[in-house]
Short mmCIF file of C-alpha atoms in Angstrom, two decimals:
data_model
loop_
_atom_site.label_atom_id
_atom_site.label_comp_id
_atom_site.label_asym_id
_atom_site.label_seq_id
_atom_site.Cartn_x
_atom_site.Cartn_y
_atom_site.Cartn_z
CA UNK A 1 106.45 -43.34 67.30
CA UNK A 2 104.78 -40.13 66.18
CA UNK A 3 101.81 -40.74 63.92
CA UNK A 4 102.19 -38.94 60.59
CA UNK A 5 99.09 -37.17 59.33
CA UNK A 6 98.15 -37.22 55.63
CA UNK A 7 99.23 -34.02 53.90
CA UNK A 8 95.63 -33.06 53.13
CA UNK A 9 94.84 -33.05 56.87
CA UNK A 10 97.81 -30.86 57.74
CA UNK A 11 97.24 -27.54 59.47
CA UNK A 12 100.00 -26.15 57.27
CA UNK A 13 97.90 -26.80 54.14
CA UNK A 14 94.85 -25.25 55.80
CA UNK A 15 96.87 -22.19 56.78
CA UNK A 16 98.29 -21.88 53.27
CA UNK A 17 94.87 -22.09 51.66
CA UNK A 18 93.49 -19.61 54.18
CA UNK A 19 96.28 -17.10 53.54
CA UNK A 20 95.92 -17.45 49.77
CA UNK A 21 92.17 -17.05 50.00
CA UNK A 22 92.50 -13.99 52.22
CA UNK A 23 95.17 -12.30 50.10
CA UNK A 24 94.93 -13.37 46.44
CA UNK A 25 91.15 -13.50 46.10
CA UNK A 26 90.59 -9.96 47.48
CA UNK A 27 93.42 -8.80 45.20
CA UNK A 28 91.71 -10.33 42.15
CA UNK A 29 88.42 -8.73 43.16
CA UNK A 30 90.22 -5.40 43.50
CA UNK A 31 91.79 -5.78 40.05
CA UNK A 32 88.42 -6.61 38.51
CA UNK A 33 86.82 -3.64 40.24
CA UNK A 34 89.54 -1.13 39.35
CA UNK A 35 89.75 -2.21 35.69
CA UNK A 36 85.98 -2.00 35.38
CA UNK A 37 86.09 1.49 36.91
CA UNK A 38 88.89 2.58 34.57
CA UNK A 39 87.05 1.17 31.56
CA UNK A 40 83.84 2.96 32.46
CA UNK A 41 85.72 6.18 33.21
CA UNK A 42 87.55 6.35 29.87
CA UNK A 43 84.54 5.22 27.86
CA UNK A 44 82.39 7.83 29.57
CA UNK A 45 85.00 10.49 28.84
CA UNK A 46 85.18 9.44 25.19
CA UNK A 47 81.37 9.42 24.91
CA UNK A 48 81.19 12.94 26.37
CA UNK A 49 83.85 14.10 23.94
CA UNK A 50 81.97 12.60 20.98
CA UNK A 51 78.66 14.08 22.19
CA UNK A 52 80.20 17.55 22.40
CA UNK A 53 81.47 17.27 18.82
CA UNK A 54 78.12 15.88 17.70
CA UNK A 55 76.49 18.98 19.16
CA UNK A 56 78.90 21.31 17.33
CA UNK A 57 78.57 19.55 14.01
CA UNK A 58 74.78 19.44 14.32
CA UNK A 59 74.84 23.17 14.89
CA UNK A 60 76.95 23.70 11.79
CA UNK A 61 74.56 21.54 9.76
CA UNK A 62 71.59 23.57 11.02
CA UNK A 63 73.33 26.90 10.30
CA UNK A 64 74.31 25.92 6.76
CA UNK A 65 70.72 25.09 5.90
CA UNK A 66 69.16 22.02 4.31
CA UNK A 67 68.51 23.33 0.81
CA UNK A 68 71.52 21.73 -0.75
CA UNK A 69 71.21 18.64 1.36
CA UNK A 70 67.64 18.07 0.20
CA UNK A 71 68.91 17.53 -3.32
CA UNK A 72 71.62 15.14 -2.16
CA UNK A 73 74.43 17.63 -2.37
CA UNK A 74 76.02 19.12 0.73
CA UNK A 75 77.33 22.63 0.55
CA UNK A 76 81.10 22.93 0.03
CA UNK A 77 81.56 24.70 3.36
CA UNK A 78 79.63 22.00 5.27
CA UNK A 79 81.55 19.30 3.43
CA UNK A 80 84.80 21.00 4.28
CA UNK A 81 83.83 21.28 7.95
CA UNK A 82 82.87 17.58 8.14
CA UNK A 83 86.14 16.55 6.51
CA UNK A 84 88.21 18.83 8.75
CA UNK A 85 86.45 17.71 11.94
CA UNK A 86 86.78 14.07 10.97
CA UNK A 87 90.51 14.43 10.41
CA UNK A 88 91.03 16.42 13.62
CA UNK A 89 89.01 14.10 15.87
CA UNK A 90 89.81 10.80 14.19
CA UNK A 91 86.08 10.13 13.94
CA UNK A 92 83.81 9.22 11.05
CA UNK A 93 80.92 11.66 10.53
CA UNK A 94 77.70 10.87 8.63
CA UNK A 95 74.70 13.10 7.88
CA UNK A 96 71.47 11.12 7.39
CA UNK A 97 68.09 12.39 6.17
CA UNK A 98 64.70 11.42 7.58
CA UNK A 99 64.46 8.49 5.18
CA UNK A 100 67.68 6.96 6.53
CA UNK A 101 69.71 7.84 3.43
CA UNK A 102 73.28 9.04 3.94
CA UNK A 103 73.65 12.45 2.31
CA UNK A 104 77.23 13.03 3.43
CA UNK A 105 80.04 10.87 4.81
CA UNK A 106 83.51 11.94 5.91
CA UNK A 107 84.74 8.83 4.07
CA UNK A 108 83.36 10.14 0.74
CA UNK A 109 85.48 9.20 -2.26
CA UNK A 110 86.59 5.93 -0.64
CA UNK A 111 85.34 2.38 -0.86
CA UNK A 112 83.91 2.74 2.61
CA UNK A 113 81.66 5.67 1.67
CA UNK A 114 77.98 5.28 2.51
CA UNK A 115 76.78 8.34 0.58
CA UNK A 116 73.47 7.58 -1.12
CA UNK A 117 72.98 4.35 0.83
CA UNK A 118 70.31 3.66 3.39
CA UNK A 119 71.93 3.44 6.84
CA UNK A 120 69.78 1.64 9.35
CA UNK A 121 70.91 1.09 12.95
CA UNK A 122 69.22 1.30 16.33
CA UNK A 123 70.77 4.63 17.25
CA UNK A 124 69.85 6.22 13.90
CA UNK A 125 66.28 4.99 14.17
CA UNK A 126 66.03 6.43 17.68
CA UNK A 127 67.46 9.79 16.58
CA UNK A 128 65.16 10.03 13.54
CA UNK A 129 62.32 9.19 15.88
CA UNK A 130 62.93 12.52 17.62
CA UNK A 131 65.02 11.45 20.65
CA UNK A 132 65.50 14.37 23.00
CA UNK A 133 69.15 13.54 23.75
CA UNK A 134 72.09 11.88 22.10
CA UNK A 135 71.62 8.21 21.35
CA UNK A 136 74.72 6.23 22.29
CA UNK A 137 75.69 2.69 21.38
CA UNK A 138 78.97 0.95 21.79
CA UNK A 139 80.43 -2.40 20.90
CA UNK A 140 83.86 -3.97 21.27
CA UNK A 141 85.16 -1.95 18.30
CA UNK A 142 83.60 1.54 18.30
CA UNK A 143 81.33 4.10 19.95
CA UNK A 144 78.29 5.45 18.04
CA UNK A 145 76.70 8.79 19.00
CA UNK A 146 73.69 10.08 17.04
CA UNK A 147 72.07 13.51 17.44
CA UNK A 148 68.77 14.73 15.99
CA UNK A 149 68.64 17.95 13.89
CA UNK A 150 65.35 19.67 12.99
CA UNK A 151 64.96 21.81 9.85
CA UNK A 152 62.53 24.71 9.37
CA UNK A 153 59.82 22.45 7.98
CA UNK A 154 59.95 20.16 11.00
CA UNK A 155 61.76 17.31 9.30
CA UNK A 156 64.24 15.38 11.46
CA UNK A 157 67.78 14.70 10.30
CA UNK A 158 70.53 12.76 12.08
CA UNK A 159 74.22 13.39 12.55
CA UNK A 160 76.14 10.19 13.39
CA UNK A 161 79.69 10.21 14.80
CA UNK A 162 81.62 6.97 14.95
CA UNK A 163 84.83 6.81 17.03
CA UNK A 164 87.11 3.85 17.51
CA UNK A 165 87.51 2.50 21.08
CA UNK A 166 90.45 0.25 20.22
CA UNK A 167 92.96 2.46 22.01
CA UNK A 168 90.90 2.32 25.21
CA UNK A 169 90.52 -1.45 25.13
CA UNK A 170 94.18 -1.88 24.26
CA UNK A 171 95.18 0.26 27.24
CA UNK A 172 92.80 -1.67 29.47
CA UNK A 173 94.28 -4.94 28.22
CA UNK A 174 97.76 -3.71 29.11
CA UNK A 175 96.55 -2.61 32.53
CA UNK A 176 94.88 -5.98 33.15
CA UNK A 177 98.04 -7.83 32.08
CA UNK A 178 100.16 -5.70 34.40
CA UNK A 179 97.82 -6.15 37.33
CA UNK A 180 97.55 -9.90 36.75
CA UNK A 181 101.34 -10.20 36.67
CA UNK A 182 101.44 -8.18 39.85
CA UNK A 183 98.86 -10.50 41.39
CA UNK A 184 100.89 -13.52 40.37
CA UNK A 185 104.00 -12.02 41.94
CA UNK A 186 102.07 -11.21 45.12
CA UNK A 187 100.63 -14.73 45.14
CA UNK A 188 104.11 -16.25 44.92
CA UNK A 189 105.35 -14.01 47.72
CA UNK A 190 102.32 -14.98 49.80
CA UNK A 191 102.95 -18.69 49.20
CA UNK A 192 106.58 -18.33 50.30
CA UNK A 193 105.60 -16.32 53.37
CA UNK A 194 102.87 -18.83 54.19
CA UNK A 195 105.36 -21.68 53.96
CA UNK A 196 107.80 -20.09 56.38
CA UNK A 197 105.04 -18.76 58.65
CA UNK A 198 103.28 -22.10 58.83
CA UNK A 199 106.62 -23.81 59.48
CA UNK A 200 107.33 -21.50 62.41
CA UNK A 201 103.81 -22.01 63.74
CA UNK A 202 103.54 -25.77 63.29
CA UNK A 203 107.05 -26.78 64.43
CA UNK A 204 106.46 -25.97 68.15
CA UNK A 205 103.08 -27.71 67.94
CA UNK A 206 104.71 -30.82 66.50
CA UNK A 207 107.26 -30.83 69.31
CA UNK A 208 104.43 -30.66 71.84
CA UNK A 209 102.62 -33.47 70.03
CA UNK A 210 105.74 -35.65 70.03
CA UNK A 211 106.18 -35.23 73.78
CA UNK A 212 102.49 -35.94 74.42
CA UNK A 213 102.55 -39.09 72.29
CA UNK A 214 105.69 -40.34 74.03
CA UNK A 215 104.09 -39.68 77.37
CA UNK A 216 101.05 -41.73 76.38
CA UNK A 217 103.47 -44.59 75.81
CA UNK A 218 104.59 -44.39 79.42
CA UNK A 219 107.46 -41.88 79.41
CA UNK A 220 105.83 -39.75 82.10
CA UNK A 221 109.05 -38.04 83.12
CA UNK A 222 109.21 -36.07 79.87
CA UNK A 223 108.44 -32.35 79.83
CA UNK A 224 107.89 -29.92 76.97
CA UNK A 225 110.76 -27.41 76.52
CA UNK A 226 109.48 -23.88 77.13
CA UNK A 227 110.92 -20.95 75.18
CA UNK A 228 109.62 -17.48 74.45
CA UNK A 229 106.47 -15.82 75.74
CA UNK A 230 103.90 -16.67 73.09
CA UNK A 231 100.82 -18.90 73.28
CA UNK A 232 102.91 -22.00 72.61
CA UNK A 233 105.02 -21.21 75.67
CA UNK A 234 101.85 -20.78 77.72
CA UNK A 235 100.48 -24.06 76.36
CA UNK A 236 103.72 -25.89 77.13
CA UNK A 237 103.84 -24.41 80.63
CA UNK A 238 100.21 -25.35 81.28
CA UNK A 239 100.81 -28.87 80.02
CA UNK A 240 103.93 -29.26 82.15
CA UNK A 241 101.99 -28.02 85.18
CA UNK A 242 99.22 -30.49 84.43
CA UNK A 243 101.79 -33.27 84.14
CA UNK A 244 103.31 -32.25 87.47
CA UNK A 245 99.84 -32.41 88.99
CA UNK A 246 99.31 -35.86 87.50
CA UNK A 247 102.64 -36.96 88.94
CA UNK A 248 101.57 -35.61 92.30
CA UNK A 249 98.24 -37.44 92.02
CA UNK A 250 100.08 -40.66 91.19
CA UNK A 251 102.41 -40.20 94.15
CA UNK A 252 99.43 -39.42 96.37
CA UNK A 253 97.69 -42.56 95.13
CA UNK A 254 100.74 -44.68 95.85
CA UNK A 255 101.11 -43.08 99.27
CA UNK A 256 97.41 -43.61 99.91
CA UNK A 257 97.64 -47.32 99.07
CA UNK A 258 100.73 -47.60 101.25
CA UNK A 259 98.98 -45.83 104.14
CA UNK A 260 95.89 -48.00 103.85
CA UNK A 261 98.05 -51.10 103.87
CA UNK A 262 99.97 -49.80 106.87
CA UNK A 263 96.82 -48.83 108.77
CA UNK A 264 95.26 -52.24 108.15
CA UNK A 265 98.48 -54.08 108.88
CA UNK A 266 98.77 -52.80 112.47
CA UNK A 267 95.38 -54.01 113.78
CA UNK A 268 95.67 -57.25 111.79
CA UNK A 269 99.05 -57.90 113.35
CA UNK A 270 97.65 -57.19 116.80
CA UNK A 271 94.72 -59.53 116.21
CA UNK A 272 97.08 -62.25 114.97
CA UNK A 273 99.38 -61.92 117.99
CA UNK A 274 96.50 -61.91 120.46
CA UNK A 275 94.73 -64.87 118.84
CA UNK A 276 97.97 -66.89 118.63
CA UNK A 277 98.68 -66.15 122.29
CA UNK A 278 95.34 -67.63 123.22
CA UNK A 279 95.72 -70.64 120.92
CA UNK A 280 99.26 -71.50 121.96
CA UNK A 281 98.62 -71.36 125.69
CA UNK A 282 96.86 -74.14 127.57
CA UNK A 283 94.62 -73.65 130.56
CA UNK A 284 94.42 -69.89 130.03
CA UNK A 285 92.48 -68.15 132.80
CA UNK A 286 89.09 -66.73 131.90
CA UNK A 287 90.22 -63.23 132.82
CA UNK A 288 93.03 -63.42 130.24
CA UNK A 289 90.59 -64.70 127.59
CA UNK A 290 88.32 -61.77 128.31
CA UNK A 291 91.20 -59.24 128.21
CA UNK A 292 92.57 -60.61 124.92
CA UNK A 293 89.11 -60.71 123.35
CA UNK A 294 88.50 -57.10 124.42
CA UNK A 295 91.80 -56.11 122.75
CA UNK A 296 90.82 -58.03 119.61
CA UNK A 297 87.43 -56.29 119.63
CA UNK A 298 89.16 -52.90 119.91
CA UNK A 299 91.36 -53.67 116.90
CA UNK A 300 88.33 -54.85 114.90
CA UNK A 301 86.51 -51.65 115.83
CA UNK A 302 89.49 -49.63 114.71
CA UNK A 303 89.54 -51.44 111.34
CA UNK A 304 85.81 -50.82 111.03
CA UNK A 305 86.34 -47.10 111.62
CA UNK A 306 89.06 -47.00 108.98
CA UNK A 307 86.83 -48.84 106.53
CA UNK A 308 83.87 -46.53 107.21
CA UNK A 309 86.02 -43.45 106.72
CA UNK A 310 87.42 -44.86 103.48
CA UNK A 311 83.90 -45.50 102.20
CA UNK A 312 82.87 -41.96 103.17
CA UNK A 313 85.92 -40.56 101.36
CA UNK A 314 85.15 -42.60 98.24
CA UNK A 315 81.57 -41.32 98.20
CA UNK A 316 82.81 -37.74 98.48
CA UNK A 317 85.29 -38.30 95.64
CA UNK A 318 82.66 -39.77 93.33
CA UNK A 319 81.46 -36.39 92.16
CA UNK A 320 79.69 -37.74 89.11
CA UNK A 321 77.10 -39.25 91.42
CA UNK A 322 76.11 -35.72 92.43
CA UNK A 323 74.92 -34.46 95.77
CA UNK A 324 71.54 -34.18 97.40
CA UNK A 325 71.33 -30.39 97.46
CA UNK A 326 68.50 -28.86 99.47
CA UNK A 327 67.92 -25.69 101.50
CA UNK A 328 69.69 -26.36 104.82
CA UNK A 329 69.39 -24.45 108.09
CA UNK A 330 73.00 -24.23 109.25
CA UNK A 331 72.12 -23.10 112.77
CA UNK A 332 70.02 -26.17 113.40
CA UNK A 333 72.65 -28.38 111.72
CA UNK A 334 75.45 -27.11 113.99
CA UNK A 335 73.27 -27.41 117.10
CA UNK A 336 72.54 -31.07 116.27
CA UNK A 337 76.26 -31.74 115.78
CA UNK A 338 77.15 -30.20 119.13
CA UNK A 339 74.42 -32.21 120.88
CA UNK A 340 75.88 -35.43 119.48
CA UNK A 341 79.41 -34.48 120.50
CA UNK A 342 78.51 -33.12 123.93
CA UNK A 343 79.05 -36.51 125.69
CA UNK A 344 82.58 -36.75 124.20
CA UNK A 345 83.37 -33.20 125.38
CA UNK A 346 81.98 -33.92 128.83
CA UNK A 347 84.05 -37.09 129.08
CA UNK A 348 87.20 -35.13 128.12
CA UNK A 349 86.25 -32.29 130.50
CA UNK A 350 86.25 -29.86 127.56
CA UNK A 351 83.83 -26.93 127.41
CA UNK A 352 81.80 -26.86 124.18
CA UNK A 353 80.60 -23.36 123.19
CA UNK A 354 78.32 -22.16 120.40
CA UNK A 355 77.95 -18.59 119.13
CA UNK A 356 75.26 -17.74 116.62
CA UNK A 357 75.82 -14.37 114.95
CA UNK A 358 73.21 -14.79 112.26
CA UNK A 359 70.50 -17.18 111.10
CA UNK A 360 71.82 -18.81 107.92
CA UNK A 361 70.22 -21.05 105.30
CA UNK A 362 72.24 -22.36 102.34
CA UNK A 363 71.92 -24.82 99.46
CA UNK A 364 73.86 -27.87 100.63
CA UNK A 365 74.00 -31.63 101.03
CA UNK A 366 73.07 -31.78 104.72
CA UNK A 367 74.49 -35.24 105.44
CA UNK A 368 77.88 -34.62 103.81
CA UNK A 369 78.24 -31.14 105.31
CA UNK A 370 77.27 -32.42 108.74
CA UNK A 371 80.01 -35.06 108.56
CA UNK A 372 82.60 -32.46 107.48
CA UNK A 373 81.81 -30.10 110.37
CA UNK A 374 81.60 -32.99 112.86
CA UNK A 375 85.08 -34.22 111.95
CA UNK A 376 86.66 -30.83 112.66
CA UNK A 377 84.77 -30.25 115.91
CA UNK A 378 85.53 -33.80 117.08
CA UNK A 379 89.24 -33.30 116.30
CA UNK A 380 89.16 -30.10 118.35
CA UNK A 381 87.66 -31.96 121.32
CA UNK A 382 90.13 -34.88 121.05
CA UNK A 383 93.22 -32.67 120.93
CA UNK A 384 92.16 -30.15 123.56
CA UNK A 385 93.46 -30.86 127.08
CA UNK A 386 91.21 -31.13 130.11
CA UNK A 387 89.65 -27.79 131.04
CA UNK A 388 90.04 -26.35 127.53
CA UNK A 389 87.32 -25.02 125.24
CA UNK A 390 86.08 -25.67 121.70
CA UNK A 391 83.99 -22.86 120.22
CA UNK A 392 81.87 -22.92 117.07
CA UNK A 393 80.79 -19.59 115.51
CA UNK A 394 78.20 -19.33 112.71
CA UNK A 395 78.10 -16.14 110.63
CA UNK A 396 77.40 -15.03 107.06
CA UNK A 397 77.60 -12.09 104.71
CA UNK A 398 75.50 -11.50 101.59
CA UNK A 399 77.39 -14.22 99.66
CA UNK A 400 79.09 -16.71 101.96
CA UNK A 401 78.43 -18.82 105.04
CA UNK A 402 81.25 -18.69 107.57
CA UNK A 403 81.78 -21.39 110.22
CA UNK A 404 84.68 -20.85 112.62
CA UNK A 405 85.86 -23.71 114.86
CA UNK A 406 88.47 -22.67 117.40
CA UNK A 407 90.00 -24.69 120.19
CA UNK A 408 92.60 -24.30 122.92
CA UNK A 409 94.28 -27.58 122.06
CA UNK A 410 97.83 -28.66 121.33
CA UNK A 411 98.03 -26.69 118.08
CA UNK A 412 99.72 -27.55 114.78
CA UNK A 413 103.30 -26.60 113.79
CA UNK A 414 103.61 -24.18 110.86
CA UNK A 415 105.33 -26.69 108.59
CA UNK A 416 102.54 -29.23 109.17
CA UNK A 417 99.50 -27.03 108.49
CA UNK A 418 99.53 -27.56 104.70
CA UNK A 419 99.64 -31.34 105.15
CA UNK A 420 96.91 -32.01 107.72
CA UNK A 421 94.25 -32.38 105.00
CA UNK A 422 96.20 -35.19 103.30
CA UNK A 423 94.79 -38.66 103.69
CA UNK A 424 96.18 -40.62 106.64
CA UNK A 425 98.44 -37.72 107.58
CA UNK A 426 99.01 -37.28 111.30
CA UNK A 427 100.98 -34.61 113.08
CA UNK A 428 101.68 -37.06 115.90
CA UNK A 429 100.86 -40.62 114.87
CA UNK A 430 101.25 -42.04 118.37
CA UNK A 431 98.88 -39.52 119.90
CA UNK A 432 96.39 -39.97 117.05
CA UNK A 433 96.23 -43.69 117.55
CA UNK A 434 95.63 -43.12 121.21
CA UNK A 435 92.64 -40.92 120.38
CA UNK A 436 91.28 -43.50 117.96
CA UNK A 437 91.58 -41.37 114.79
CA UNK A 438 92.09 -42.80 111.29
CA UNK A 439 93.78 -39.80 109.71
CA UNK A 440 90.96 -39.42 107.17
CA UNK A 441 88.58 -37.02 108.93
CA UNK A 442 90.14 -33.76 107.75
CA UNK A 443 90.57 -35.12 104.20
CA UNK A 444 86.83 -35.92 104.14
CA UNK A 445 86.02 -32.45 105.48
CA UNK A 446 88.11 -30.66 102.86
CA UNK A 447 86.72 -32.73 99.96
CA UNK A 448 83.17 -32.04 101.13
CA UNK A 449 83.75 -28.29 101.45
CA UNK A 450 85.31 -28.20 97.97
CA UNK A 451 82.30 -30.07 96.57
CA UNK A 452 80.13 -27.26 97.91
CA UNK A 453 82.31 -24.70 96.11
CA UNK A 454 83.81 -23.49 99.38
CA UNK A 455 87.21 -23.16 101.05
CA UNK A 456 88.72 -24.29 104.33
CA UNK A 457 91.80 -22.82 106.01
CA UNK A 458 93.56 -23.26 109.32
CA UNK A 459 95.72 -21.03 111.51
CA UNK A 460 97.48 -22.49 114.52
CA UNK A 461 100.42 -22.27 116.89
CA UNK A 462 101.82 -25.13 118.96
CA UNK A 463 100.28 -25.23 122.47
CA UNK A 464 98.07 -22.29 121.55
CA UNK A 465 95.14 -23.99 119.82
CA UNK A 466 93.87 -23.99 116.25
CA UNK A 467 91.27 -22.06 114.27
CA UNK A 468 89.50 -23.66 111.28
CA UNK A 469 87.43 -21.38 109.05
CA UNK A 470 84.96 -22.82 106.52
CA UNK A 471 83.45 -20.54 103.85
CA UNK A 472 80.72 -21.82 101.52
CA UNK A 473 78.56 -19.90 99.00
CA UNK A 474 74.99 -19.40 100.22
CA UNK A 475 73.56 -20.31 96.80
CA UNK A 476 74.86 -22.68 94.14
#
């Protein structure tokens, strides 16, 4: 049964939150930025407009003179100009003397008039203090622009213009509302898209997970359906390939156990038959005892060889134990191997040749590599008829060691060449038993070469000999 994850651990939720974070949050930041920009733009434009009018009105005040103003009465023309400008611009205009008293107000004659009152504010104080430029202040309701005016005696007056900013803030509020609604709509669209996108992304993954979980329960024959060309298809294909490999490993293991049992069964059966023959017969001649015991000894020796090769293969397969890597002189290693095998070649009347094209030293486990090369050379000697030759060639380039072992033996059929490195595999089982082989030598050689990061390949034709080529990196 497929284990159901809690919703808060679901990849779909994580994808949804990620999409929302990547789409809605930047949108909100954009809205905040653009509304701030618009607000500053329109406020700056309104301030510039008010400052320009403040400059004009200050000029009119200066041109009309301050005589009438000094006595608290503005000239009719100046009063008319202030009233007209106030109506045209929709701004309130105040003229303030150096004592802070309002001498004219565009709201004169109304309850809001400040004429005759002391008007104290930060911008007025700054202007009366002789500020070189317009003094601007704004709040959430209005914009205040104050300009200094100097009379002939050096006294400083102030002209204050007050303009409402309600229209700007109202427009900005409408813009913000529109953009927020737009953001909400976009967010809903994103959520819907995320739902369908995450569904399309997670569904194939769930199918893969279901197959994997069923396989862990023992249904090893299952495979993940592959469709399309996306990453899920690649993942499913890779998993199916891995499963095929595992199946092959399991079959190889079963075949290996079967082969071991078969290999052990034959000598054990022979020993049993020979021992029973001796036990069941009375007054057996000494010569027969000796012959039977020699046969039993041969079978025991054969079992010992099988056991030793199995132990060697197990040690090669236990990669986690590591290897004893040291600088190794390959030329000396091959010469020692050929010296050990020379008696076997002489007994078989096979010529053993050695060609050294280059002095080579590599990083290797000398004992394991020696066993791998020995197995191949020994096989060449065993399967080469009388008068034949086995030649070993040592060469190297700037990256790889190359060891070529060629013989003039019986050769290997084309359809058998991919199988000769399998454990207990024999091209001709009868002939192999006659030569005393266990069928593990080439498997040990290949595993050892692979442990060194190298490759081994064979080319052969029946009755025309075989050529084994080993290539191993010079440095690990």
